[in-house]
PDB file of C-alpha atoms in Angstrom:
ATOM      1  CA  UNK J   1       0.000   0.000   0.000  1.00 66.00           C
ATOM      2  CA  UNK J   2       2.194   2.853  -1.214  1.00 75.00           C
ATOM      3  CA  UNK J   3       1.076   6.316  -0.205  1.00 77.00           C
ATOM      4  CA  UNK J   4       0.226   8.325  -3.323  1.00 81.00           C
ATOM      5  CA  UNK J   5       0.111  11.987  -2.394  1.00 89.00           C
ATOM      6  CA  UNK J   6       2.077  15.165  -2.883  1.00 92.00           C
ATOM      7  CA  UNK J   7       4.258  15.574  -0.896  1.00 96.00           C
ATOM      8  CA  UNK J   8       4.679  12.569   1.396  1.00 97.00           C
ATOM      9  CA  UNK J   9       5.540  13.900   4.849  1.00 97.00           C
ATOM     10  CA  UNK J  10       7.690  11.527   6.901  1.00 98.00           C
ATOM     11  CA  UNK J  11       8.921  12.381  10.392  1.00 98.00           C
ATOM     12  CA  UNK J  12      11.671  10.308  11.999  1.00 98.00           C
ATOM     13  CA  UNK J  13      11.753  10.887  15.729  1.00 97.00           C
ATOM     14  CA  UNK J  14      13.809   9.746  18.696  1.00 94.00           C
ATOM     15  CA  UNK J  15      16.415  11.061  21.096  1.00 91.00           C
ATOM     16  CA  UNK J  16      19.981  12.146  20.505  1.00 87.00           C
ATOM     17  CA  UNK J  17      22.356   9.315  19.737  1.00 84.00           C
ATOM     18  CA  UNK J  18      19.779   6.958  18.186  1.00 90.00           C
ATOM     19  CA  UNK J  19      20.790   7.655  14.602  1.00 91.00           C
ATOM     20  CA  UNK J  20      17.619   9.061  13.105  1.00 90.00           C
ATOM     21  CA  UNK J  21      19.609  11.518  10.996  1.00 92.00           C
ATOM     22  CA  UNK J  22      21.338   8.559   9.301  1.00 96.00           C
ATOM     23  CA  UNK J  23      17.899   7.170   8.412  1.00 97.00           C
ATOM     24  CA  UNK J  24      16.895  10.461   6.794  1.00 96.00           C
ATOM     25  CA  UNK J  25      20.124  10.499   4.782  1.00 96.00           C
ATOM     26  CA  UNK J  26      19.685   6.892   3.579  1.00 98.00           C
ATOM     27  CA  UNK J  27      16.088   7.524   2.527  1.00 98.00           C
ATOM     28  CA  UNK J  28      16.830  10.955   1.053  1.00 97.00           C
ATOM     29  CA  UNK J  29      19.662   9.677  -1.101  1.00 98.00           C
ATOM     30  CA  UNK J  30      17.632   6.693  -2.307  1.00 98.00           C
ATOM     31  CA  UNK J  31      14.672   8.881  -3.303  1.00 97.00           C
ATOM     32  CA  UNK J  32      16.905  11.440  -5.037  1.00 96.00           C
ATOM     33  CA  UNK J  33      18.410   8.662  -7.164  1.00 97.00           C
ATOM     34  CA  UNK J  34      14.850   7.837  -8.247  1.00 95.00           C
ATOM     35  CA  UNK J  35      14.267  11.434  -9.373  1.00 95.00           C
ATOM     36  CA  UNK J  36      12.289  12.721  -6.390  1.00 95.00           C
ATOM     37  CA  UNK J  37      12.853  16.106  -4.780  1.00 95.00           C
ATOM     38  CA  UNK J  38      13.703  15.724  -1.099  1.00 96.00           C
ATOM     39  CA  UNK J  39      13.670  18.347   1.621  1.00 95.00           C
ATOM     40  CA  UNK J  40      15.059  17.396   5.035  1.00 95.00           C
ATOM     41  CA  UNK J  41      14.696  19.554   8.127  1.00 92.00           C
ATOM     42  CA  UNK J  42      15.915  18.648  11.597  1.00 84.00           C
ATOM     43  CA  UNK J  43      14.756  19.866  14.982  1.00 82.00           C
ATOM     44  CA  UNK J  44      16.560  19.314  18.276  1.00 76.00           C
ATOM     45  CA  UNK J  45      15.601  19.482  21.926  1.00 69.00           C
ATOM     46  CA  UNK J  46      17.621  21.147  24.633  1.00 55.00           C
ATOM     47  CA  UNK J  47      20.560  18.765  24.256  1.00 48.00           C
ATOM     48  CA  UNK J  48      21.673  16.609  21.374  1.00 48.00           C
ATOM     49  CA  UNK J  49      22.429  13.444  23.383  1.00 53.00           C
ATOM     50  CA  UNK J  50      19.355  12.331  25.278  1.00 62.00           C
ATOM     51  CA  UNK J  51      17.199  15.190  24.016  1.00 80.00           C
ATOM     52  CA  UNK J  52      14.501  15.112  21.357  1.00 87.00           C
ATOM     53  CA  UNK J  53      15.601  14.880  17.732  1.00 90.00           C
ATOM     54  CA  UNK J  54      13.234  14.870  14.773  1.00 94.00           C
ATOM     55  CA  UNK J  55      14.012  14.711  11.074  1.00 95.00           C
ATOM     56  CA  UNK J  56      11.321  15.942   8.710  1.00 97.00           C
ATOM     57  CA  UNK J  57      11.645  14.266   5.302  1.00 97.00           C
ATOM     58  CA  UNK J  58       9.345  15.691   2.621  1.00 97.00           C
ATOM     59  CA  UNK J  59       9.213  13.534  -0.510  1.00 96.00           C
ATOM     60  CA  UNK J  60       7.970  15.175  -3.672  1.00 95.00           C
ATOM     61  CA  UNK J  61       7.578  14.327  -7.342  1.00 92.00           C
ATOM     62  CA  UNK J  62       7.582  18.050  -8.099  1.00 89.00           C
ATOM     63  CA  UNK J  63      10.835  19.851  -8.865  1.00 84.00           C
ATOM     64  CA  UNK J  64      10.156  22.698  -6.463  1.00 82.00           C
ATOM     65  CA  UNK J  65      11.141  21.748  -2.892  1.00 82.00           C
ATOM     66  CA  UNK J  66       8.750  22.138   0.004  1.00 92.00           C
ATOM     67  CA  UNK J  67       9.639  23.931   3.230  1.00 92.00           C
ATOM     68  CA  UNK J  68      11.928  21.860   5.500  1.00 93.00           C
ATOM     69  CA  UNK J  69       9.491  21.376   8.386  1.00 94.00           C
ATOM     70  CA  UNK J  70       6.204  19.479   8.122  1.00 96.00           C
ATOM     71  CA  UNK J  71       3.188  21.632   9.021  1.00 96.00           C
ATOM     72  CA  UNK J  72       1.344  20.689  12.227  1.00 97.00           C
ATOM     73  CA  UNK J  73      -1.167  17.893  11.690  1.00 97.00           C
ATOM     74  CA  UNK J  74       0.240  16.882   8.310  1.00 97.00           C
ATOM     75  CA  UNK J  75       2.611  13.955   9.005  1.00 98.00           C
ATOM     76  CA  UNK J  76       1.699  10.998   6.785  1.00 98.00           C
ATOM     77  CA  UNK J  77       4.215   8.629   8.364  1.00 98.00           C
ATOM     78  CA  UNK J  78       5.920   8.855  11.756  1.00 98.00           C
ATOM     79  CA  UNK J  79       8.867   6.525  12.302  1.00 98.00           C
ATOM     80  CA  UNK J  80       9.627   6.453  16.026  1.00 98.00           C
ATOM     81  CA  UNK J  81      12.851   5.188  17.562  1.00 97.00           C
ATOM     82  CA  UNK J  82      11.556   5.892  21.088  1.00 96.00           C
ATOM     83  CA  UNK J  83       7.898   5.405  22.143  1.00 96.00           C
ATOM     84  CA  UNK J  84       7.274   8.620  24.103  1.00 93.00           C
ATOM     85  CA  UNK J  85       8.919  10.694  21.366  1.00 94.00           C
ATOM     86  CA  UNK J  86       6.656   8.923  18.869  1.00 96.00           C
ATOM     87  CA  UNK J  87       3.625   9.971  20.938  1.00 95.00           C
ATOM     88  CA  UNK J  88       4.922  13.544  21.130  1.00 93.00           C
ATOM     89  CA  UNK J  89       5.123  13.720  17.343  1.00 95.00           C
ATOM     90  CA  UNK J  90       1.704  12.105  16.886  1.00 97.00           C
ATOM     91  CA  UNK J  91       0.015  14.688  19.098  1.00 95.00           C
ATOM     92  CA  UNK J  92       1.673  17.583  17.270  1.00 95.00           C
ATOM     93  CA  UNK J  93       1.960  16.441  13.665  1.00 97.00           C
ATOM     94  CA  UNK J  94      -0.399  13.470  13.319  1.00 97.00           C
ATOM     95  CA  UNK J  95      -3.901  13.351  11.838  1.00 97.00           C
ATOM     96  CA  UNK J  96      -6.453  10.587  11.379  1.00 96.00           C
ATOM     97  CA  UNK J  97      -4.649   9.313   8.264  1.00 96.00           C
ATOM     98  CA  UNK J  98      -1.191   9.106   9.839  1.00 98.00           C
ATOM     99  CA  UNK J  99       0.671   5.783   9.775  1.00 98.00           C
ATOM    100  CA  UNK J 100       3.066   5.028  12.637  1.00 98.00           C
ATOM    101  CA  UNK J 101       5.946   2.592  12.909  1.00 98.00           C
ATOM    102  CA  UNK J 102       7.511   2.687  16.363  1.00 98.00           C
ATOM    103  CA  UNK J 103      10.124   0.960  18.466  1.00 98.00           C
ATOM    104  CA  UNK J 104       8.687  -0.368  21.737  1.00 97.00           C
ATOM    105  CA  UNK J 105      11.792   0.004  23.940  1.00 95.00           C
ATOM    106  CA  UNK J 106      11.641   3.231  26.016  1.00 94.00           C
ATOM    107  CA  UNK J 107      14.568   5.420  26.934  1.00 90.00           C
ATOM    108  CA  UNK J 108      13.599   6.995  30.241  1.00 86.00           C
ATOM    109  CA  UNK J 109      14.303  10.721  30.551  1.00 81.00           C
ATOM    110  CA  UNK J 110      15.767  12.167  33.746  1.00 80.00           C
ATOM    111  CA  UNK J 111      12.319  13.148  35.058  1.00 82.00           C
ATOM    112  CA  UNK J 112      11.240   9.486  34.971  1.00 84.00           C
ATOM    113  CA  UNK J 113      14.496   8.244  36.463  1.00 83.00           C
ATOM    114  CA  UNK J 114      14.131  10.520  39.514  1.00 87.00           C
ATOM    115  CA  UNK J 115      10.441   9.744  39.927  1.00 87.00           C
ATOM    116  CA  UNK J 116       8.973  13.126  38.996  1.00 88.00           C
ATOM    117  CA  UNK J 117       6.836  11.728  36.172  1.00 88.00           C
ATOM    118  CA  UNK J 118       5.605   8.312  35.135  1.00 90.00           C
ATOM    119  CA  UNK J 119       6.473   6.839  31.766  1.00 91.00           C
ATOM    120  CA  UNK J 120       3.327   5.726  29.880  1.00 91.00           C
ATOM    121  CA  UNK J 121       2.773   1.972  29.656  1.00 93.00           C
ATOM    122  CA  UNK J 122       2.838   0.180  26.302  1.00 94.00           C
ATOM    123  CA  UNK J 123      -0.898  -0.475  26.714  1.00 95.00           C
ATOM    124  CA  UNK J 124      -1.586   3.236  27.152  1.00 94.00           C
ATOM    125  CA  UNK J 125       0.564   4.116  24.152  1.00 94.00           C
ATOM    126  CA  UNK J 126      -1.234   1.590  21.951  1.00 95.00           C
ATOM    127  CA  UNK J 127      -4.633   2.833  23.124  1.00 95.00           C
ATOM    128  CA  UNK J 128      -3.688   6.411  22.224  1.00 94.00           C
ATOM    129  CA  UNK J 129      -2.407   5.345  18.828  1.00 96.00           C
ATOM    130  CA  UNK J 130      -5.622   3.463  18.128  1.00 96.00           C
ATOM    131  CA  UNK J 131      -7.568   6.625  18.838  1.00 96.00           C
ATOM    132  CA  UNK J 132      -5.329   9.120  17.050  1.00 97.00           C
ATOM    133  CA  UNK J 133      -3.889   7.519  13.904  1.00 97.00           C
ATOM    134  CA  UNK J 134      -4.903   5.269  11.020  1.00 97.00           C
ATOM    135  CA  UNK J 135      -2.553   2.368  11.797  1.00 97.00           C
ATOM    136  CA  UNK J 136       0.465   1.626  13.944  1.00 98.00           C
ATOM    137  CA  UNK J 137       3.125  -1.076  13.770  1.00 98.00           C
ATOM    138  CA  UNK J 138       5.081  -1.948  16.953  1.00 98.00           C
ATOM    139  CA  UNK J 139       8.586  -3.370  16.636  1.00 98.00           C
ATOM    140  CA  UNK J 140      10.932  -4.326  19.470  1.00 97.00           C
ATOM    141  CA  UNK J 141      13.806  -3.015  17.414  1.00 98.00           C
ATOM    142  CA  UNK J 142      16.144  -2.468  20.359  1.00 97.00           C
ATOM    143  CA  UNK J 143      15.973  -6.152  21.334  1.00 97.00           C
ATOM    144  CA  UNK J 144      16.526  -7.182  17.722  1.00 98.00           C
ATOM    145  CA  UNK J 145      19.568  -4.898  17.552  1.00 98.00           C
ATOM    146  CA  UNK J 146      20.908  -6.220  20.851  1.00 98.00           C
ATOM    147  CA  UNK J 147      20.507  -9.722  19.478  1.00 98.00           C
ATOM    148  CA  UNK J 148      22.895  -8.698  16.716  1.00 98.00           C
ATOM    149  CA  UNK J 149      25.342  -7.452  19.328  1.00 97.00           C
ATOM    150  CA  UNK J 150      24.906  -3.690  18.994  1.00 97.00           C
ATOM    151  CA  UNK J 151      22.056  -1.454  20.206  1.00 96.00           C
ATOM    152  CA  UNK J 152      23.175   1.182  17.693  1.00 96.00           C
ATOM    153  CA  UNK J 153      21.645  -0.998  14.955  1.00 98.00           C
ATOM    154  CA  UNK J 154      18.166  -0.077  16.233  1.00 98.00           C
ATOM    155  CA  UNK J 155      17.866   2.660  13.610  1.00 98.00           C
ATOM    156  CA  UNK J 156      18.617   0.220  10.781  1.00 98.00           C
ATOM    157  CA  UNK J 157      16.130  -2.328  12.168  1.00 98.00           C
ATOM    158  CA  UNK J 158      13.502   0.428  12.164  1.00 98.00           C
ATOM    159  CA  UNK J 159      14.446   1.432   8.609  1.00 98.00           C
ATOM    160  CA  UNK J 160      13.818  -2.166   7.584  1.00 98.00           C
ATOM    161  CA  UNK J 161      10.482  -2.122   9.396  1.00 98.00           C
ATOM    162  CA  UNK J 162       9.453   1.067   7.622  1.00 98.00           C
ATOM    163  CA  UNK J 163      10.250  -0.498   4.244  1.00 98.00           C
ATOM    164  CA  UNK J 164       8.418  -3.669   5.287  1.00 97.00           C
ATOM    165  CA  UNK J 165       5.185  -1.703   5.625  1.00 97.00           C
ATOM    166  CA  UNK J 166       5.384  -0.805   1.894  1.00 96.00           C
ATOM    167  CA  UNK J 167       4.111   2.695   2.694  1.00 97.00           C
ATOM    168  CA  UNK J 168       6.834   4.421   0.692  1.00 97.00           C
ATOM    169  CA  UNK J 169       6.957   4.278  -3.125  1.00 96.00           C
ATOM    170  CA  UNK J 170      10.451   2.823  -3.052  1.00 96.00           C
ATOM    171  CA  UNK J 171      11.741  -0.732  -3.359  1.00 96.00           C
ATOM    172  CA  UNK J 172      13.704  -2.242  -0.486  1.00 97.00           C
ATOM    173  CA  UNK J 173      16.665  -2.828  -2.810  1.00 98.00           C
ATOM    174  CA  UNK J 174      17.149   0.948  -3.073  1.00 98.00           C
ATOM    175  CA  UNK J 175      17.815   1.186   0.670  1.00 98.00           C
ATOM    176  CA  UNK J 176      19.989  -1.921   0.609  1.00 98.00           C
ATOM    177  CA  UNK J 177      22.077  -0.201  -2.072  1.00 98.00           C
ATOM    178  CA  UNK J 178      22.519   2.834   0.194  1.00 98.00           C
ATOM    179  CA  UNK J 179      23.542   0.573   3.086  1.00 98.00           C
ATOM    180  CA  UNK J 180      26.158  -1.066   0.864  1.00 98.00           C
ATOM    181  CA  UNK J 181      27.482   2.360  -0.150  1.00 98.00           C
ATOM    182  CA  UNK J 182      27.565   3.572   3.463  1.00 98.00           C
ATOM    183  CA  UNK J 183      29.019   0.527   5.223  1.00 97.00           C
ATOM    184  CA  UNK J 184      31.834  -1.804   4.199  1.00 96.00           C
ATOM    185  CA  UNK J 185      33.082  -5.206   5.349  1.00 92.00           C
ATOM    186  CA  UNK J 186      31.625  -6.612   8.536  1.00 92.00           C
ATOM    187  CA  UNK J 187      29.644  -3.451   9.233  1.00 97.00           C
ATOM    188  CA  UNK J 188      27.905  -3.844   5.885  1.00 98.00           C
ATOM    189  CA  UNK J 189      26.899  -7.431   6.620  1.00 97.00           C
ATOM    190  CA  UNK J 190      25.466  -6.720  10.065  1.00 98.00           C
ATOM    191  CA  UNK J 191      23.607  -3.606   8.874  1.00 98.00           C
ATOM    192  CA  UNK J 192      22.039  -5.585   6.022  1.00 98.00           C
ATOM    193  CA  UNK J 193      21.029  -8.271   8.521  1.00 98.00           C
ATOM    194  CA  UNK J 194      19.500  -5.641  10.824  1.00 98.00           C
ATOM    195  CA  UNK J 195      17.566  -4.217   7.874  1.00 98.00           C
ATOM    196  CA  UNK J 196      16.290  -7.682   6.930  1.00 98.00           C
ATOM    197  CA  UNK J 197      15.161  -8.479  10.482  1.00 98.00           C
ATOM    198  CA  UNK J 198      13.288  -5.179  10.700  1.00 98.00           C
ATOM    199  CA  UNK J 199      11.703  -5.790   7.305  1.00 98.00           C
ATOM    200  CA  UNK J 200      10.447  -9.240   8.233  1.00 98.00           C
ATOM    201  CA  UNK J 201       9.225  -8.051  11.651  1.00 97.00           C
ATOM    202  CA  UNK J 202       6.249  -6.310  10.011  1.00 96.00           C
ATOM    203  CA  UNK J 203       5.629  -8.542   6.978  1.00 86.00           C
TER     204      UNK J 203
END
């Protein structure tokens, strides 16, 4: 089910250090090679490591680029590397047609760690998603990445999951090509495996 609209607004969200900017670069380069016009805008929280990071990827068939930040309530796809950050983006940029693909492993902010606030349960998150968006896919990408020996592979697992949903008008081989260009040797093999495991997690 490829989305067919102009532009496609994809937001990749997480916290600093999770690698969502790499995802936007892999997708952006792959779409540009297919002749699309890509605009990428990034927003950061108070700190880069541990703070909110969102990449807005606007995918267009037109030759004139769109503004770098998705308007409120216009995100077609939200790819979340951290559940509470996914919810934050849904409440600001989602609408009833939004599709969500999110990691289920939380990264607790300082306020949760010191007991000032309570992190929402997975059940509460799923109930909110059911009410607010068209469809959501839940992937335990962090555990999959840890199974491959490196939590940093979570972003590649989630990239595979996004491609497994078939929401984007792009074949999986285009992203695999970008992974092969980006990583060499053993890093290439494990990143391709992470992508495959994410892909099959939703198909």
